[in-house]
Coordinates of C-alpha atoms in Angstrom, one line a residue:
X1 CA 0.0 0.0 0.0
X2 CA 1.3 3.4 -1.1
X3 CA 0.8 4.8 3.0
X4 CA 2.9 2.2 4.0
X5 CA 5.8 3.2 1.3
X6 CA 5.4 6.1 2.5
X7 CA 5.7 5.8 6.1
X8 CA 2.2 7.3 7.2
X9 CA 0.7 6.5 10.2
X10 CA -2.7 4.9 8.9
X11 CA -5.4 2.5 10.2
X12 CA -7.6 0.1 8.0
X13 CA -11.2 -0.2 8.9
X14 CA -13.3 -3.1 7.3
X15 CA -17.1 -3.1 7.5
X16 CA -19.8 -5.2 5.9
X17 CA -20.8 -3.3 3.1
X18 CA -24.5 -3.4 2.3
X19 CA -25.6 -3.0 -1.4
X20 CA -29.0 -1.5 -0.8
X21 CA -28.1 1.5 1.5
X22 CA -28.3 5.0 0.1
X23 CA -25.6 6.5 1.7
X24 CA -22.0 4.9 1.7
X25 CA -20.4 7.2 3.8
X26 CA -22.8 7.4 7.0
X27 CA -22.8 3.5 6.5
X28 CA -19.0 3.7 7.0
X29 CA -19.7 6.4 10.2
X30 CA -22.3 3.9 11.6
X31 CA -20.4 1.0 10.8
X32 CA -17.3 1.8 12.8
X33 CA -19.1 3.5 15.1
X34 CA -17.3 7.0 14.4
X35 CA -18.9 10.6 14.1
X36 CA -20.1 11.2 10.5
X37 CA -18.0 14.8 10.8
X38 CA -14.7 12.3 10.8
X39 CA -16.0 10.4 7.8
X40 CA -14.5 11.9 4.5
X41 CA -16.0 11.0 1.3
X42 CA -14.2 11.8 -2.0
X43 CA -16.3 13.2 -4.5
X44 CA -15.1 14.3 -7.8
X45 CA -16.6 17.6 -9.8
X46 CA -15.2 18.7 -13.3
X47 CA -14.4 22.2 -12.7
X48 CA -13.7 24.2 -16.1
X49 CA -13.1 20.9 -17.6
X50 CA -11.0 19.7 -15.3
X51 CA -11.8 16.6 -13.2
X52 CA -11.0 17.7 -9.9
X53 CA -11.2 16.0 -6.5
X54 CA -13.2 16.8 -3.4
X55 CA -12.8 15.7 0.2
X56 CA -16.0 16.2 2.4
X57 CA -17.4 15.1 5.6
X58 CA -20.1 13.1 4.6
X59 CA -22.7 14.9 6.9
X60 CA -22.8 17.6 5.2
X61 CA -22.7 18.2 0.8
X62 CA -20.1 19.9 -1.9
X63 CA -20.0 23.5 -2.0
X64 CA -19.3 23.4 -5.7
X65 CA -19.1 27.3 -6.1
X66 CA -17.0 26.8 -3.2
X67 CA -14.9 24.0 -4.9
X68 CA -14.2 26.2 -8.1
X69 CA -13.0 29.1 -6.0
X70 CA -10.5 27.2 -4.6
X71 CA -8.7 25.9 -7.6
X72 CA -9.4 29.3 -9.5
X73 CA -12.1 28.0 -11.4
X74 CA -15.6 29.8 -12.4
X75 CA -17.9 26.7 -12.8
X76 CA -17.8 23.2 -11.1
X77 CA -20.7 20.8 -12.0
X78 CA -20.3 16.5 -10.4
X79 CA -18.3 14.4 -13.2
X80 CA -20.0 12.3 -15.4
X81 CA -19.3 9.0 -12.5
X82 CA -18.3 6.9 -15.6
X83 CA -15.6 9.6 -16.6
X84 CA -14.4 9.7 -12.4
X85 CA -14.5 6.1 -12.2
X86 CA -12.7 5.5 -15.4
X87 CA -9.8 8.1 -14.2
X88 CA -9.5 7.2 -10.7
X89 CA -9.4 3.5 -11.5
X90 CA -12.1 3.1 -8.3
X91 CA -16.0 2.1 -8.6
X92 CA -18.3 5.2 -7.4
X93 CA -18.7 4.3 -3.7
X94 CA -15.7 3.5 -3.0
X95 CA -13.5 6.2 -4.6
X96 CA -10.7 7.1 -2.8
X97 CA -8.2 10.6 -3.1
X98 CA -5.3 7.9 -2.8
X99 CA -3.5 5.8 -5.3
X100 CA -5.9 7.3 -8.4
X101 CA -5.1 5.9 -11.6
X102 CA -4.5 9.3 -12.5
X103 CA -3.7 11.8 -10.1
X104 CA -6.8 15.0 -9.8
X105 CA -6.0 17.8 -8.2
X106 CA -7.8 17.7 -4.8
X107 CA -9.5 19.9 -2.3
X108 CA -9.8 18.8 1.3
X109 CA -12.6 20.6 3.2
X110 CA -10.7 22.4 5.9
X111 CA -13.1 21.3 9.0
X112 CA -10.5 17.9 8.6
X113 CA -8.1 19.6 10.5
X114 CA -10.5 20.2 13.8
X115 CA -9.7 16.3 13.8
X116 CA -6.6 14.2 14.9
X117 CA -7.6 12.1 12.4
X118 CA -9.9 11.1 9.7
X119 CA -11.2 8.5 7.8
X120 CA -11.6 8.2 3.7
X121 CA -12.4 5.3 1.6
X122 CA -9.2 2.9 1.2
X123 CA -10.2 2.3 -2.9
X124 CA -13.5 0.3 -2.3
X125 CA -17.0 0.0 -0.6
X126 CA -16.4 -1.7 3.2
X127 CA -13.1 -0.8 3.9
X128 CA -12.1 2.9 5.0
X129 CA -8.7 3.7 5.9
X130 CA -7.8 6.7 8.9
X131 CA -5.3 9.0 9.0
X132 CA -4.4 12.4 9.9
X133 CA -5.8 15.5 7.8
X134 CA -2.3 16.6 7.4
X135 CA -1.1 13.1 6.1
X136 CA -3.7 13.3 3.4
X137 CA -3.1 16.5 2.2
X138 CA 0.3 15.9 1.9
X139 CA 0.0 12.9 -0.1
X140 CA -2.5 14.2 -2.7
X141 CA -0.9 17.9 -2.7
X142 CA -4.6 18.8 -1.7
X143 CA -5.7 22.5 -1.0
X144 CA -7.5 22.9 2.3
X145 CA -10.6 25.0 1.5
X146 CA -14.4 25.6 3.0
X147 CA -15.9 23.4 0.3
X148 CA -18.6 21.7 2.4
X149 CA -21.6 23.2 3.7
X150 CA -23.8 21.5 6.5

């Protein structure tokens, strides 16, 4: 695993993922019994015509005006989930802003760092992997921004 390589402190948390649920990210929360404002999930928006990652706390949504400010963009719409699963190389639900296929610029929403740690998906549905906002940002060369709204 690339956090191992590169000597980040991480945890890996497995759940049993169910299908039929709506919400993949408060499954993960509820699942391992952690506050949904710790839970990350990765979303990714084309901003300008540039597929761009975003990191939010899954209790609350995208900001996408938000999102475009903070790469210098004027519009962000959600990608097309083929094109985002085709260029991260991860099924919708279980994207992950590590180890893309291709690497997306990213946004991190800045109420991760309010947290010793946090927890993203680890590349598919059922398994989430924690780590500290910091670590994250550092190995996705994310921006911390207010991108996530309540």
């Amino acid at each position: 695993m690339a956090l191992a390589a590169a000597g980040t402190a991480y945890t890996l948390h497995a759940y049993e993922h169910d299908p039929a649920t709506p919400s993949y990210g408060e499954e993960a929360a509820e699942a391992l019994g952690i506050t949904p404002d710790r839970v990350f999930k990765t979303l990714v928006a084309d901003v300008d015509g540039e597929l761009t990652v975003a990191v939010v706390p899954v209790a609350g949504q995208l900001d996408l005006k938000a999102l475009a400010s903070a790469v210098g963009g004027k519009r962000a719409a959600m990608a097309d989930p083929a094109a985002a699963e085709r260029t991260t190389g991860y099924v919708r639900g279980g994207i992950s802003p590590l180890g893309q296929r291709k690497r997306l610029r990213t946004v991190l929403d800045s109420s991760a760092s309010e947290h010793a740690t946090i927890c993203v998906s680890a590349g598919r549905r059922g398994l989430e992997v924690e780590l500290s906002p910091a670590d994250l940002a550092a190995l996705t060369a994310a921006v911390l921004a207010p991108i996530g709204r309540g």
